[in-house]
Tab-separated table of N, CA and C in Angstrom:
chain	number	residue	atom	x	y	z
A	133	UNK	N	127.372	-4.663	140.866
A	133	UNK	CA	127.967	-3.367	140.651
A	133	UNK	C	127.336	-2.312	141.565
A	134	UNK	N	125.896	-2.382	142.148
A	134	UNK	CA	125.240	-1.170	142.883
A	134	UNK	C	125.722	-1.674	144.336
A	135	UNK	N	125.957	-2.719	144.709
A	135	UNK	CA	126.163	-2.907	145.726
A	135	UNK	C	127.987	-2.347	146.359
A	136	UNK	N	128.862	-2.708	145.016
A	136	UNK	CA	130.400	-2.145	145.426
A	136	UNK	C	129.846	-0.638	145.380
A	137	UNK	N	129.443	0.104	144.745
A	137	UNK	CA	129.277	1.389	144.607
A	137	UNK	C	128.294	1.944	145.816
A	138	UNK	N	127.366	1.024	146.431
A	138	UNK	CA	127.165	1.693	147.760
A	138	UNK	C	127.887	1.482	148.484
A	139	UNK	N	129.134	0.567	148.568
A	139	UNK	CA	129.810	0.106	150.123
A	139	UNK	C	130.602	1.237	149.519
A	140	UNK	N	131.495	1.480	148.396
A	140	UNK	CA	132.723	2.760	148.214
A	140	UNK	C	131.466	3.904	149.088
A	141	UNK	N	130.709	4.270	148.227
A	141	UNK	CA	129.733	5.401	148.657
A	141	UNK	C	129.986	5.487	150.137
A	142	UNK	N	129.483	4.037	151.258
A	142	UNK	CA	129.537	4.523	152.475
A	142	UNK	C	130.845	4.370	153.408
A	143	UNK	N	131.999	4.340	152.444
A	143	UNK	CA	132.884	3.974	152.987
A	143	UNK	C	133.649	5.230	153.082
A	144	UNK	N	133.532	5.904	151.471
A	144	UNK	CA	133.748	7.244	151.650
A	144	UNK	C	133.349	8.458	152.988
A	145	UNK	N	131.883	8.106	152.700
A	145	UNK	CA	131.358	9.152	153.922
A	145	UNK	C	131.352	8.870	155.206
A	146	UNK	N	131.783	7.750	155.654
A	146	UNK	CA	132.023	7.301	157.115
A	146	UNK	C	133.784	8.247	157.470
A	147	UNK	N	134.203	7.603	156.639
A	147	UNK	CA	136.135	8.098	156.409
A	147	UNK	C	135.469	9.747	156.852
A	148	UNK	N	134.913	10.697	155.570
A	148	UNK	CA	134.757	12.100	155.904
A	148	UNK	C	134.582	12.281	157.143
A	149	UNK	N	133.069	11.878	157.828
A	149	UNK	CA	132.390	12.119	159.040
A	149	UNK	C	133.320	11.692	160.280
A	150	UNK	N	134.533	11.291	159.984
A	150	UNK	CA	135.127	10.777	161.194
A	150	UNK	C	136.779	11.168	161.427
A	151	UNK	N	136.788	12.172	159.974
A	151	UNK	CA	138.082	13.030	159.980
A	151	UNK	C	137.697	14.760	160.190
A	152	UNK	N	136.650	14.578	160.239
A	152	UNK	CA	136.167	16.134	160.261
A	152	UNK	C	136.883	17.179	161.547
A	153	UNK	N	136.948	18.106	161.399
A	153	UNK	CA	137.379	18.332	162.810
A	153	UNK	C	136.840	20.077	163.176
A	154	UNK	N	135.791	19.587	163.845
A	154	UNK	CA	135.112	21.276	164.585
A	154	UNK	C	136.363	22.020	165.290
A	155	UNK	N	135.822	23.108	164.317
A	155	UNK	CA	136.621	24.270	165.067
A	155	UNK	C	135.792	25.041	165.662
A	156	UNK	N	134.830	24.885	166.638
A	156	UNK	CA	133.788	25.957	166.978
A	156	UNK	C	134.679	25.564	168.514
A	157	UNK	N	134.628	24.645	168.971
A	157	UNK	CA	135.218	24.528	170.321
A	157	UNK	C	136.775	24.067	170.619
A	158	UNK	N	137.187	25.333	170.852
A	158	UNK	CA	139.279	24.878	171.094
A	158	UNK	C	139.530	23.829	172.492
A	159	UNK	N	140.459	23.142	172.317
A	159	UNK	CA	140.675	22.127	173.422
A	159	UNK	C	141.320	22.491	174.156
A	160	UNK	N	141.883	23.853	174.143
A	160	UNK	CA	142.642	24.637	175.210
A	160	UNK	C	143.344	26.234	174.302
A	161	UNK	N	144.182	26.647	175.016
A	161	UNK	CA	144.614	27.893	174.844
A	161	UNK	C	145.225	28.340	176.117
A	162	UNK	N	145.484	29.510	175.581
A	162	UNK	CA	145.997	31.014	176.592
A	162	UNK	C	146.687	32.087	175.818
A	163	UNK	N	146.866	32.629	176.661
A	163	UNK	CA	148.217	34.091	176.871
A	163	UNK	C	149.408	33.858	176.410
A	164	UNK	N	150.562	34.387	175.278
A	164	UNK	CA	151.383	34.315	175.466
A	164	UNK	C	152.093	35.844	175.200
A	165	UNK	N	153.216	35.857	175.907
A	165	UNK	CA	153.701	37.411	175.707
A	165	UNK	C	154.644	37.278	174.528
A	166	UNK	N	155.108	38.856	174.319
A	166	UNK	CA	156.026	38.620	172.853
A	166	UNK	C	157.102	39.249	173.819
A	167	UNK	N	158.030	38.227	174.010
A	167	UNK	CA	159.559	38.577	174.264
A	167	UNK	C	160.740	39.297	173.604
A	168	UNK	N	160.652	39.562	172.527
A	168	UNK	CA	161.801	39.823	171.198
A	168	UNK	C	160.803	39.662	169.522
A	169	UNK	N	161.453	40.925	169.094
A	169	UNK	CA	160.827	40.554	167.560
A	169	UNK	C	162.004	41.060	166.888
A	170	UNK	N	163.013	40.025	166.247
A	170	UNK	CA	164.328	40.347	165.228
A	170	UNK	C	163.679	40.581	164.023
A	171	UNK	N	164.052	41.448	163.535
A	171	UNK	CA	164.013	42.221	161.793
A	171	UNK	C	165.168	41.527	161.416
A	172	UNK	N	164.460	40.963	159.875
A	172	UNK	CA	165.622	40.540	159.261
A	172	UNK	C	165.109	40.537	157.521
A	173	UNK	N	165.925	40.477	156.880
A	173	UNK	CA	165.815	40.810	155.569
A	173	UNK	C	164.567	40.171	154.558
A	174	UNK	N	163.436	40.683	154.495
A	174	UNK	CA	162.099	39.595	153.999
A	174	UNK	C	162.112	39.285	155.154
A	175	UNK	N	162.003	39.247	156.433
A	175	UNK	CA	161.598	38.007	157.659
A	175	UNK	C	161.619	38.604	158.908
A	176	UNK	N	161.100	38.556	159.978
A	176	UNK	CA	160.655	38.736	161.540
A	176	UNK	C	161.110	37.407	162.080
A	177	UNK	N	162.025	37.495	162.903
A	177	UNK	CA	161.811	36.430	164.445
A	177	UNK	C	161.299	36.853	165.323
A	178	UNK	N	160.050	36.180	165.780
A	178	UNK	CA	159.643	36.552	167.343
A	178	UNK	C	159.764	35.551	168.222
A	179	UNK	N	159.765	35.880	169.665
A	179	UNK	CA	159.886	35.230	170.609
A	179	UNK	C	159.140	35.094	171.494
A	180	UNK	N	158.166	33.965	172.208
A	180	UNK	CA	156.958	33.968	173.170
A	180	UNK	C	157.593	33.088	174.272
A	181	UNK	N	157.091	33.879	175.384
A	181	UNK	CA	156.382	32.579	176.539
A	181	UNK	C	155.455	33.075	177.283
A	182	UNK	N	154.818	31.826	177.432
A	182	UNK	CA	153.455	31.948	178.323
A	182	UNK	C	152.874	30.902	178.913
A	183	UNK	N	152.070	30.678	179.473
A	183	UNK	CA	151.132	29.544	179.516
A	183	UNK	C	149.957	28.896	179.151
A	184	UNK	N	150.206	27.868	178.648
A	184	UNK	CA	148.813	27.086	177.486
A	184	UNK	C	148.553	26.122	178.059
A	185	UNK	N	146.952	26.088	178.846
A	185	UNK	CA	146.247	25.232	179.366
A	185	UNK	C	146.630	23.407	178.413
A	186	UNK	N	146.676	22.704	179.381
A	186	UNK	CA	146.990	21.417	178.896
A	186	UNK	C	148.628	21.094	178.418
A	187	UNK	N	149.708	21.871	178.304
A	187	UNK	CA	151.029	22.216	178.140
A	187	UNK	C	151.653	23.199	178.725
A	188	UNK	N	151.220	23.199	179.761
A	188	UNK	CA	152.416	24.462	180.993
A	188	UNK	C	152.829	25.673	180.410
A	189	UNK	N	154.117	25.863	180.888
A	189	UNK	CA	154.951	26.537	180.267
A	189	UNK	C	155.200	26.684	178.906
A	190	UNK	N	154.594	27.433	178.031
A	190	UNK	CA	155.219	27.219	176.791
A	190	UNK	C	156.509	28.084	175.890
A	191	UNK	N	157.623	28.253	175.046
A	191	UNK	CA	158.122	29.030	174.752
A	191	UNK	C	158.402	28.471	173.562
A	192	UNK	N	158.066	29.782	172.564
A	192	UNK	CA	158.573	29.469	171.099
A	192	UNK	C	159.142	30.530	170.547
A	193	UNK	N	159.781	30.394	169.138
A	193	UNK	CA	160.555	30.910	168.468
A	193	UNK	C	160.268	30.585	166.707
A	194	UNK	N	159.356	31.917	166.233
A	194	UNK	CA	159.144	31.776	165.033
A	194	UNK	C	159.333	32.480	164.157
A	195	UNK	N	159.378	32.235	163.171
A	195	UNK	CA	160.057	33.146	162.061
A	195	UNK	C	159.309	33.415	160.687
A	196	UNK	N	158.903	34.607	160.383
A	196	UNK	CA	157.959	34.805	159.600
A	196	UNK	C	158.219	35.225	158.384
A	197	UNK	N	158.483	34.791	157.239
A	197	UNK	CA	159.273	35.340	155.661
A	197	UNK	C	157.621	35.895	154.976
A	198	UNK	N	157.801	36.849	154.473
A	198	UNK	CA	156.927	37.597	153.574
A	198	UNK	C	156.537	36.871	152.826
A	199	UNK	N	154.971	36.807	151.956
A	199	UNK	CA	154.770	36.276	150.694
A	199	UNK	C	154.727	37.337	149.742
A	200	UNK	N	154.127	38.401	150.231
A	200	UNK	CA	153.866	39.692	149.095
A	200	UNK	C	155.001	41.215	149.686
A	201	UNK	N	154.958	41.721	148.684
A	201	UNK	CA	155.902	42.755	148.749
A	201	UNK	C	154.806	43.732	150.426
A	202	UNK	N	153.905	44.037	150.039
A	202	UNK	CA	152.961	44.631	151.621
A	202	UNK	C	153.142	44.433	152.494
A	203	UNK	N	154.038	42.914	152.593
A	203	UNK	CA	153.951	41.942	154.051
A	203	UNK	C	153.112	42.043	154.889
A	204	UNK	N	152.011	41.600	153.970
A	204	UNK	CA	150.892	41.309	155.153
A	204	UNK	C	150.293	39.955	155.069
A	205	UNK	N	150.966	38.993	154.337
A	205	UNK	CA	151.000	37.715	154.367
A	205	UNK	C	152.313	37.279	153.894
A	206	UNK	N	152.435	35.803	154.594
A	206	UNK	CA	153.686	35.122	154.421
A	206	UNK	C	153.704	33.865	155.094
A	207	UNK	N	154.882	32.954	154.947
A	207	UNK	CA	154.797	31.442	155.779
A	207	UNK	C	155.344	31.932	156.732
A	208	UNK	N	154.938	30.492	157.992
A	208	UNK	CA	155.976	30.897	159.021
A	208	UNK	C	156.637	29.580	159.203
A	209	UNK	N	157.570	29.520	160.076
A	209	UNK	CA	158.255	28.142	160.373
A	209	UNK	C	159.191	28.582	162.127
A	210	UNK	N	158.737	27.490	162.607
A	210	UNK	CA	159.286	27.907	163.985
A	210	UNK	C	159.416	26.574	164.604
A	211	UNK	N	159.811	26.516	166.444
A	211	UNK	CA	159.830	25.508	167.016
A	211	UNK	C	159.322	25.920	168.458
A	212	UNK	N	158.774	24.843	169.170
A	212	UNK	CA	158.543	25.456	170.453
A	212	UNK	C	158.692	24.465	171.107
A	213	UNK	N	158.639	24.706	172.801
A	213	UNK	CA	159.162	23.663	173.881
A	213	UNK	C	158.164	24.033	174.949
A	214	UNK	N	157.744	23.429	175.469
A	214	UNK	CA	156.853	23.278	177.031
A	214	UNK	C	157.621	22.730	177.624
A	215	UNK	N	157.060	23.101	178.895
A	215	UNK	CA	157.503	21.989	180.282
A	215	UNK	C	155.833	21.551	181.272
A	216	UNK	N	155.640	20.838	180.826
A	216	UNK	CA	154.556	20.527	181.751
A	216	UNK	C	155.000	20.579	183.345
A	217	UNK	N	153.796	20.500	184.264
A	217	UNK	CA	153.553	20.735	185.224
A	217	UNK	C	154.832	19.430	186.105
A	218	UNK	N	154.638	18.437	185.322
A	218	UNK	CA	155.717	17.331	186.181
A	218	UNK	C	156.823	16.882	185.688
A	219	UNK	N	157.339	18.395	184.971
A	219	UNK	CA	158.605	18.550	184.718
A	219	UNK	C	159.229	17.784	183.367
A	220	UNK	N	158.068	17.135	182.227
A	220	UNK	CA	158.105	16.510	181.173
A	220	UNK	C	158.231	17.613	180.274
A	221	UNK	N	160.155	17.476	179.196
A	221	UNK	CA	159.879	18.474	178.292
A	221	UNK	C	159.126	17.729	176.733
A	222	UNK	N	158.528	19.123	176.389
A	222	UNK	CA	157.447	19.035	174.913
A	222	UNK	C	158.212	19.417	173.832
A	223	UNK	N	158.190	18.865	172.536
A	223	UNK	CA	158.721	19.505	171.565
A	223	UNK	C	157.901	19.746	170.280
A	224	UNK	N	158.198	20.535	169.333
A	224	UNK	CA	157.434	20.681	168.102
A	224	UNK	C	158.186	21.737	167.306
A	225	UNK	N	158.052	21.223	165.569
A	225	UNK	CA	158.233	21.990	164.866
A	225	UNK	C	156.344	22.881	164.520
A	226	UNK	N	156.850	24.355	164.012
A	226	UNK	CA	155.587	25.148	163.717
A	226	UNK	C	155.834	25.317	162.525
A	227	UNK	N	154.541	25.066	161.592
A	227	UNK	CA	154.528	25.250	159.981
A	227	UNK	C	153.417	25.914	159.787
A	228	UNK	N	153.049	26.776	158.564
A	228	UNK	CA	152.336	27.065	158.462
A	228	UNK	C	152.176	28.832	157.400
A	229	UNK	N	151.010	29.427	157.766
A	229	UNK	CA	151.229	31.082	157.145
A	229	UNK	C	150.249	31.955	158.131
A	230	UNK	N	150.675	33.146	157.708
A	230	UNK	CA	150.329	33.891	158.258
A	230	UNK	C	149.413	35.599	157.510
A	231	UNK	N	148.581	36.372	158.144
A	231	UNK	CA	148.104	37.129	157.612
A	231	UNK	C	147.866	38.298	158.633
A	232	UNK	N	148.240	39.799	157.937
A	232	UNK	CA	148.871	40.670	158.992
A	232	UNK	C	147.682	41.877	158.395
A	233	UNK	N	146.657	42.362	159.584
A	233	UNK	CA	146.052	43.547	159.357
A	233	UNK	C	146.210	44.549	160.042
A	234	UNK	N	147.022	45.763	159.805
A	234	UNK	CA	147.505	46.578	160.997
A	234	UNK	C	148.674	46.384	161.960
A	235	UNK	N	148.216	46.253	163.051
A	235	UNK	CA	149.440	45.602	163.774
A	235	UNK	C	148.638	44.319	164.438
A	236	UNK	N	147.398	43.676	163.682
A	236	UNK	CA	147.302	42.927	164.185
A	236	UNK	C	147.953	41.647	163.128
A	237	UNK	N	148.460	40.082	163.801
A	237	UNK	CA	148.525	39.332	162.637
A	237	UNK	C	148.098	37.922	163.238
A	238	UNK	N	147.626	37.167	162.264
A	238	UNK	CA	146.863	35.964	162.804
A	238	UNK	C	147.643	35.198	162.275
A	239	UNK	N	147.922	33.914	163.111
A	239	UNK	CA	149.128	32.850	162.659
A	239	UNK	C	147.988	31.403	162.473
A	240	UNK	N	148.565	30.703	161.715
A	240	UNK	CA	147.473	29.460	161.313
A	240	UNK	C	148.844	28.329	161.367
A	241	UNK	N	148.903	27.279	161.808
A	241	UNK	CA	149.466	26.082	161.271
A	241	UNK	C	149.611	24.477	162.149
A	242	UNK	N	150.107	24.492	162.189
A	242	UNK	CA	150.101	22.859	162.679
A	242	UNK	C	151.165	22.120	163.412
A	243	UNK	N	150.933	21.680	164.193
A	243	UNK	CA	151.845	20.954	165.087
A	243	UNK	C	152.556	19.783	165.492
A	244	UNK	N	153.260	19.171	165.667
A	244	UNK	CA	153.606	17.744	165.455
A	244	UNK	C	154.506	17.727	166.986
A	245	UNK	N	153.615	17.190	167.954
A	245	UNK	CA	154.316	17.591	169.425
A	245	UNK	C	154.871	16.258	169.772
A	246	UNK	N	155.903	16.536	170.338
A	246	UNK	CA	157.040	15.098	170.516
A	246	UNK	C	156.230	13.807	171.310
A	247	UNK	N	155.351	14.146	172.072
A	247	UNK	CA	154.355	13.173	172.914
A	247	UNK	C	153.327	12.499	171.590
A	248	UNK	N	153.130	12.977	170.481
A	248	UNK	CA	152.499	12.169	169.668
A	248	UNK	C	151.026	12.956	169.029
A	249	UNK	N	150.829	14.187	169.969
A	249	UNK	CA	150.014	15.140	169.806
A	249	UNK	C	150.238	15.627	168.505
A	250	UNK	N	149.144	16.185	167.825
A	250	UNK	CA	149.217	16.803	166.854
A	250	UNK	C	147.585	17.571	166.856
A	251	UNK	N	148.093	19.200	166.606
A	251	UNK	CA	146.724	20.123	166.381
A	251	UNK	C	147.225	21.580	165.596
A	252	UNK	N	145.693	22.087	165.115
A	252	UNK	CA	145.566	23.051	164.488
A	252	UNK	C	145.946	24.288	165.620
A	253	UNK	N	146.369	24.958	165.068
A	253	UNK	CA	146.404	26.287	166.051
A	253	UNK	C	146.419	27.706	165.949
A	254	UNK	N	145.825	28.707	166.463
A	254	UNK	CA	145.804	29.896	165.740
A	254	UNK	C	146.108	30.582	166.931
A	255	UNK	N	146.936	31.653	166.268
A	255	UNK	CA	146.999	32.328	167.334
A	255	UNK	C	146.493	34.037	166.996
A	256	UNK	N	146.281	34.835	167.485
A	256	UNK	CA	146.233	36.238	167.143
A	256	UNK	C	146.901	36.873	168.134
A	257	UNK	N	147.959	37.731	167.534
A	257	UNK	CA	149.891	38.305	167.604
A	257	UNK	C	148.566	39.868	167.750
A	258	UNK	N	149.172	40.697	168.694
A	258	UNK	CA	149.198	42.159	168.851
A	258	UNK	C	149.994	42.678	169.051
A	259	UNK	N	150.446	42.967	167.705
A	259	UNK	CA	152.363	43.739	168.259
A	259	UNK	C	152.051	44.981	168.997
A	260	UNK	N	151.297	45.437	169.536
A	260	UNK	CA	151.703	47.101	170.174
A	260	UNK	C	150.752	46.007	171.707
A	261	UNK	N	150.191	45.797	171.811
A	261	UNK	CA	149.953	45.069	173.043
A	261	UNK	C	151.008	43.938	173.648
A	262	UNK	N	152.023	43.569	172.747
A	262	UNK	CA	152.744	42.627	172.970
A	262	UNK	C	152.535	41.195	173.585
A	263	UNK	N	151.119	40.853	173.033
A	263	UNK	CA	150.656	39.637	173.589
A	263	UNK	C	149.993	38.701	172.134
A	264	UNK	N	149.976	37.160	172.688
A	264	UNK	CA	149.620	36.420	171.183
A	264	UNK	C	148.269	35.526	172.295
A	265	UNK	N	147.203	35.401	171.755
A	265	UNK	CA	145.810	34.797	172.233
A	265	UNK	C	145.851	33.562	171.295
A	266	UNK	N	146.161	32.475	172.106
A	266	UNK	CA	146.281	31.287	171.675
A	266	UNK	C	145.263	30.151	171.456
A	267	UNK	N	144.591	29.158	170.507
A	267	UNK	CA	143.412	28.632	170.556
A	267	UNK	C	144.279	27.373	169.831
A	268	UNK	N	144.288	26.323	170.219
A	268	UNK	CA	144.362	24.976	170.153
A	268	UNK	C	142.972	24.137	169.790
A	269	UNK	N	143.417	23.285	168.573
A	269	UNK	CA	142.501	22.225	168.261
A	269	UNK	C	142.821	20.933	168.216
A	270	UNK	N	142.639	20.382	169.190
A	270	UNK	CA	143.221	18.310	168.923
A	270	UNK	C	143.176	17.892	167.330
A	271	UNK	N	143.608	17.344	166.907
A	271	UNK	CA	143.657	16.543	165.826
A	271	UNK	C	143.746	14.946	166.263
A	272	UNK	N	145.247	14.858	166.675
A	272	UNK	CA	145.272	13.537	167.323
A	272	UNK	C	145.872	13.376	168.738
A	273	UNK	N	145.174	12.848	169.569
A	273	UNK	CA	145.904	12.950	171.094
A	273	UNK	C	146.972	12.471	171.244
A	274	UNK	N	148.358	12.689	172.548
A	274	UNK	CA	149.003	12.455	172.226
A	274	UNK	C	149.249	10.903	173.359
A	275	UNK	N	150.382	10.496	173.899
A	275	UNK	CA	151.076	9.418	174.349
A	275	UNK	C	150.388	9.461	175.799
Protein backbone atom coordinates (compact mmCIF):
# COMPACT_ATOMS: atom_id res chain seq x y z
CA UNK A 1 0.00 0.00 0.00
CA UNK A 2 3.05 2.72 0.74
CA UNK A 3 4.58 1.82 -2.23
CA UNK A 4 1.15 2.47 -4.77
CA UNK A 5 0.77 5.65 -2.73
CA UNK A 6 4.33 6.80 -3.43
CA UNK A 7 4.26 5.91 -7.22
CA UNK A 8 0.39 7.95 -7.35
CA UNK A 9 2.36 10.61 -5.09
CA UNK A 10 5.19 10.80 -7.80
CA UNK A 11 3.19 10.41 -10.56
CA UNK A 12 1.07 13.20 -9.57
CA UNK A 13 3.96 15.65 -9.15
CA UNK A 14 5.92 14.74 -12.21
CA UNK A 15 2.31 15.31 -14.38
CA UNK A 16 2.24 19.03 -12.28
CA UNK A 17 6.03 19.90 -12.86
CA UNK A 18 5.70 19.19 -16.51
CA UNK A 19 2.33 21.03 -17.24
CA UNK A 20 3.34 24.09 -15.51
CA UNK A 21 3.73 26.90 -17.69
CA UNK A 22 6.00 30.21 -16.80
CA UNK A 23 4.66 33.23 -17.58
CA UNK A 24 7.68 35.37 -16.64
CA UNK A 25 9.10 34.90 -20.25
CA UNK A 26 6.59 35.45 -23.50
CA UNK A 27 7.62 33.43 -26.64
CA UNK A 28 6.90 36.34 -28.74
CA UNK A 29 4.62 39.37 -29.19
CA UNK A 30 4.18 42.85 -30.75
CA UNK A 31 2.18 45.89 -31.85
CA UNK A 32 -1.10 45.72 -32.99
CA UNK A 33 -3.20 48.77 -34.14
CA UNK A 34 -7.00 49.16 -33.49
CA UNK A 35 -8.64 49.50 -36.91
CA UNK A 36 -12.52 49.87 -36.05
CA UNK A 37 -14.35 49.59 -32.69
CA UNK A 38 -18.40 48.75 -33.49
CA UNK A 39 -20.78 49.63 -30.49
CA UNK A 40 -23.31 47.32 -30.15
CA UNK A 41 -25.94 46.58 -27.64
CA UNK A 42 -24.04 44.98 -24.24
CA UNK A 43 -20.97 44.45 -26.78
CA UNK A 44 -17.86 46.20 -28.71
CA UNK A 45 -16.35 44.77 -31.99
CA UNK A 46 -12.89 45.67 -32.51
CA UNK A 47 -10.67 45.29 -35.23
CA UNK A 48 -6.61 44.77 -35.27
CA UNK A 49 -3.71 44.34 -37.51
CA UNK A 50 -0.28 44.22 -36.88
CA UNK A 51 2.64 42.23 -36.61
CA UNK A 52 3.45 39.31 -34.08
CA UNK A 53 6.90 38.04 -34.01
CA UNK A 54 6.76 34.24 -34.94
CA UNK A 55 3.17 34.80 -37.02
CA UNK A 56 3.62 37.74 -39.53
CA UNK A 57 0.91 39.54 -40.34
CA UNK A 58 -1.70 39.25 -37.95
CA UNK A 59 -5.50 40.44 -38.16
CA UNK A 60 -8.32 39.88 -35.82
CA UNK A 61 -11.76 40.55 -35.04
CA UNK A 62 -13.16 40.45 -31.50
CA UNK A 63 -16.04 40.96 -29.77
CA UNK A 64 -16.44 41.89 -26.28
CA UNK A 65 -20.10 41.34 -24.31
CA UNK A 66 -20.18 42.94 -20.79
CA UNK A 67 -20.26 40.89 -17.56
CA UNK A 68 -21.29 43.74 -15.14
CA UNK A 69 -23.57 46.60 -15.69
CA UNK A 70 -19.89 49.18 -15.31
CA UNK A 71 -18.51 47.25 -18.23
CA UNK A 72 -15.43 46.94 -17.03
CA UNK A 73 -15.36 43.27 -17.27
CA UNK A 74 -16.80 40.79 -19.66
CA UNK A 75 -16.03 37.62 -22.10
CA UNK A 76 -14.65 37.97 -25.29
CA UNK A 77 -14.91 35.69 -28.34
CA UNK A 78 -13.24 36.44 -31.63
CA UNK A 79 -11.19 34.96 -34.60
CA UNK A 80 -7.98 35.84 -36.14
CA UNK A 81 -5.83 35.04 -39.32
CA UNK A 82 -2.00 35.53 -40.02
CA UNK A 83 -0.09 35.17 -43.00
CA UNK A 84 3.29 34.16 -42.30
CA UNK A 85 6.28 35.30 -44.01
CA UNK A 86 5.96 32.28 -46.84
CA UNK A 87 2.67 33.06 -47.55
CA UNK A 88 1.07 30.14 -45.12
CA UNK A 89 -2.48 31.25 -43.93
CA UNK A 90 -3.04 30.87 -39.78
CA UNK A 91 -6.27 30.41 -38.22
CA UNK A 92 -7.83 30.60 -34.67
CA UNK A 93 -10.79 30.99 -32.69
CA UNK A 94 -10.21 33.71 -29.45
CA UNK A 95 -11.92 32.80 -26.09
CA UNK A 96 -11.66 34.13 -23.16
CA UNK A 97 -12.47 37.64 -20.68
CA UNK A 98 -11.60 40.64 -20.29
CA UNK A 99 -11.00 43.59 -17.67
CA UNK A 100 -11.31 47.37 -18.46
CA UNK A 101 -9.55 50.24 -16.22
CA UNK A 102 -10.09 53.60 -17.77
CA UNK A 103 -9.49 53.41 -21.23
CA UNK A 104 -7.16 50.95 -20.58
CA UNK A 105 -8.41 47.07 -21.05
CA UNK A 106 -6.46 43.87 -20.69
CA UNK A 107 -7.63 40.84 -22.76
CA UNK A 108 -6.68 37.21 -21.35
CA UNK A 109 -7.53 33.95 -23.36
CA UNK A 110 -6.47 31.23 -25.42
CA UNK A 111 -5.80 30.05 -28.68
CA UNK A 112 -6.24 27.06 -30.78
CA UNK A 113 -4.11 27.99 -34.08
CA UNK A 114 -4.92 25.89 -37.20
CA UNK A 115 -1.02 24.68 -37.42
CA UNK A 116 -1.62 22.83 -34.08
CA UNK A 117 -0.27 25.73 -31.88
CA UNK A 118 -1.95 26.53 -28.94
CA UNK A 119 -1.06 29.60 -26.24
CA UNK A 120 -2.01 31.90 -23.54
CA UNK A 121 -2.19 35.44 -24.57
CA UNK A 122 -2.63 38.83 -23.23
CA UNK A 123 -2.90 41.60 -24.68
CA UNK A 124 -3.19 45.31 -23.25
CA UNK A 125 -5.94 47.43 -25.67
CA UNK A 126 -5.32 51.48 -25.31
CA UNK A 127 -8.31 52.84 -26.75
CA UNK A 128 -7.19 56.59 -26.97
CA UNK A 129 -3.65 55.42 -28.19
CA UNK A 130 -5.28 53.05 -30.53
CA UNK A 131 -2.79 50.34 -30.13
CA UNK A 132 -3.03 46.59 -28.37
CA UNK A 133 0.74 45.31 -26.81
CA UNK A 134 0.68 41.78 -27.44
CA UNK A 135 2.53 38.92 -25.22
CA UNK A 136 2.25 35.29 -26.31
CA UNK A 137 2.87 32.13 -24.25
CA UNK A 138 3.50 28.54 -25.98
CA UNK A 139 1.47 26.00 -24.46
CA UNK A 140 1.84 23.51 -27.21
CA UNK A 141 3.98 23.97 -30.40
CA UNK A 142 2.56 23.80 -33.42
CA UNK A 143 3.01 21.46 -36.93
Amino acid sequence: MKKLLFTLTVIMLSTFISYSQDLTNPQGGGTLQIESIIPGDGYSKMNFKGDISGYGKVFASIKLSSGDTSKTSGTLDGQARTILNNGTLLSSPLKGSWKREGSLIKFYFTDDVSNGAMNFVIWDVDILGETANVKYYELHSGN
